[in-house]
Amino acid sequence: MRRGSIFLLFVLLCAVLSFRSGTDVEDQAFALNLGLDIDSDGMMLITLQMPASGKTEEQTTSGAGGAYQVVQARGHTYHDALQVLGVSIPRDVNFSQLLQIIVSRNLASDPSFPYVLEGVLSTLRIRQSASLAVARHSAAEIIENQQAFLGVRLSTDIQTTLDVFSEGGSVPESQLGQVQRLMDGAWRTAVVPYVGLNESGMQNPDSAAGRPLDGVAGSLAYEGENEVEYLGAVLLDRTGMVGELTGMEMRFLAFVQGSMKQFIFRVDDAYYLVEQNFRPRLRVSRSGEAWTLQVEGGITAYPRSRERVGETRVSEAFAAEVLHVLEKLRDLGVDPVGFEGIAVRSSPTLDAWAQEGWERQYRDSSIEVSIRAAVHYGN
């Protein structure tokens, strides 16, 4: 018992000494948001958002926009801009509490993007679990307009926003480290949230009845204090951005991935609350050089309007939406579902699989979708 107490005191003393030898909290600037843009001159623009008090956000009591400070730096590359930032802020910039990284669409589409992402991951004390999102236009504008909603801390608001929207299925979940691993080479394509500033206001939406989320960030018929919208997704392959999905398309991709949440689905003039029964069965079959991708799943539908249609019609309509999304992904040559991971099992070795030419065969594949809908009229 006595030896144990002495050992515990020794450990505590070592911990205290290590903390004293480190950088004091007051000498650090804790970044919450990191924005990356390429400006008109081809220069890298870094935008940082942090508590203006110089404390960690847990020590910051105010949730108002004035409690946060935005700083920017430019350079020829990410590392150049980061060095400028480091000698311009009279604090040690700390990325251990980084919650979100936002990159502009221009940067995500630029050939340099994979290397920029590698640079971000190599940043000292970077938080690999930080969410990665793509801005339709300027990442700096998103950060400058992002503020706490209903008086909560900004980090809490951002995390709640991402959680709520991903739960609804209109945006995907993403983490910096995971996205990097997928872009480096995997059996699936990375999918990250789309974010933008509201541009339409209360104008008539472009989407049809029953499809209010068939658009991307910035297109909602909405007006309010919060101008930052998360809707839809961006598809990233090894080279960067190759396409986008609307909020509605994301819901059907989530179905195929087995993570769909309840949402309102319109069939003809009838509205149903639909939920996923089980994770879909995915199959990949081959006949000669022709591949067939198969998806088989089930949903339960609860009427939410007086108009009604039969189970067969609900099944057909839902299957058509799933097929549309899968065909769009196939035509773009991206595979966030992971069909390649299934197809590769048919090859005796990875070297043999590399000779198959899957990318071309995937684009030429046929897709079959079978959905069984059970309509419950008593709920």
CSV table of C-alpha atoms in Angstrom, one decimal, residues 99-101 128-134 158-182 188-194 230-236 245 250-251 253-254 257-261 336:
chain,number,residue,atom,x,y,z
A,99,LEU,CA,-13.8,20.7,-35.4
A,100,GLN,CA,-14.1,21.3,-39.1
A,101,ILE,CA,-12.1,21.8,-42.3
A,128,GLN,CA,-7.8,13.7,-37.7
A,129,SER,CA,-11.4,13.3,-36.6
A,130,ALA,CA,-12.3,16.8,-37.7
A,131,SER,CA,-15.1,16.9,-40.2
A,132,LEU,CA,-14.2,17.7,-43.8
A,133,ALA,CA,-16.7,19.6,-46.0
A,134,VAL,CA,-16.6,21.3,-49.4
A,158,ILE,CA,-21.5,23.0,-35.6
A,159,GLN,CA,-21.4,19.5,-34.2
A,160,THR,CA,-25.1,19.5,-33.6
A,161,THR,CA,-25.7,20.8,-37.1
A,162,LEU,CA,-23.7,18.0,-38.7
A,163,ASP,CA,-25.2,15.4,-36.4
A,164,VAL,CA,-28.8,16.5,-37.1
A,165,PHE,CA,-28.4,16.7,-40.9
A,166,SER,CA,-26.5,13.5,-41.2
A,167,GLU,CA,-29.2,11.8,-39.1
A,168,GLY,CA,-31.7,13.1,-41.6
A,169,GLY,CA,-29.6,11.6,-44.4
A,170,SER,CA,-29.3,14.8,-46.4
A,171,VAL,CA,-25.6,15.1,-45.8
A,172,PRO,CA,-23.0,12.4,-45.1
A,173,GLU,CA,-20.6,12.0,-42.2
A,174,SER,CA,-17.0,12.5,-42.9
A,175,GLN,CA,-13.7,12.7,-41.1
A,176,LEU,CA,-10.4,14.1,-42.3
A,177,GLY,CA,-8.4,10.9,-41.7
A,178,GLN,CA,-11.0,8.6,-43.2
A,179,VAL,CA,-11.4,10.7,-46.3
A,180,GLN,CA,-7.6,10.7,-46.8
A,181,ARG,CA,-7.4,7.0,-46.5
A,182,LEU,CA,-10.2,6.5,-49.1
A,188,ARG,CA,-15.0,2.9,-51.9
A,189,THR,CA,-15.2,6.6,-53.0
A,190,ALA,CA,-15.2,9.3,-50.3
A,191,VAL,CA,-18.4,11.3,-49.8
A,192,VAL,CA,-18.2,14.6,-47.9
A,193,PRO,CA,-20.8,17.2,-46.9
A,194,TYR,CA,-21.6,20.2,-49.2
A,230,TYR,CA,-25.4,21.9,-45.3
A,231,LEU,CA,-27.2,20.0,-48.0
A,232,GLY,CA,-26.0,17.3,-50.4
A,233,ALA,CA,-22.6,15.8,-50.9
A,234,VAL,CA,-19.4,16.0,-52.9
A,235,LEU,CA,-17.7,12.9,-54.4
A,236,LEU,CA,-14.0,12.6,-54.1
A,245,LEU,CA,-25.2,14.6,-55.0
A,250,MET,CA,-28.0,11.4,-50.5
A,251,ARG,CA,-30.9,9.8,-48.8
A,253,LEU,CA,-27.4,6.5,-51.3
A,254,ALA,CA,-27.7,6.2,-47.5
A,257,GLN,CA,-25.2,2.0,-47.6
A,258,GLY,CA,-27.6,0.7,-44.9
A,259,SER,CA,-27.7,4.0,-42.9
A,260,MET,CA,-31.0,5.6,-44.1
A,261,LYS,CA,-33.1,7.4,-41.6
A,336,PRO,CA,-19.1,5.1,-52.7
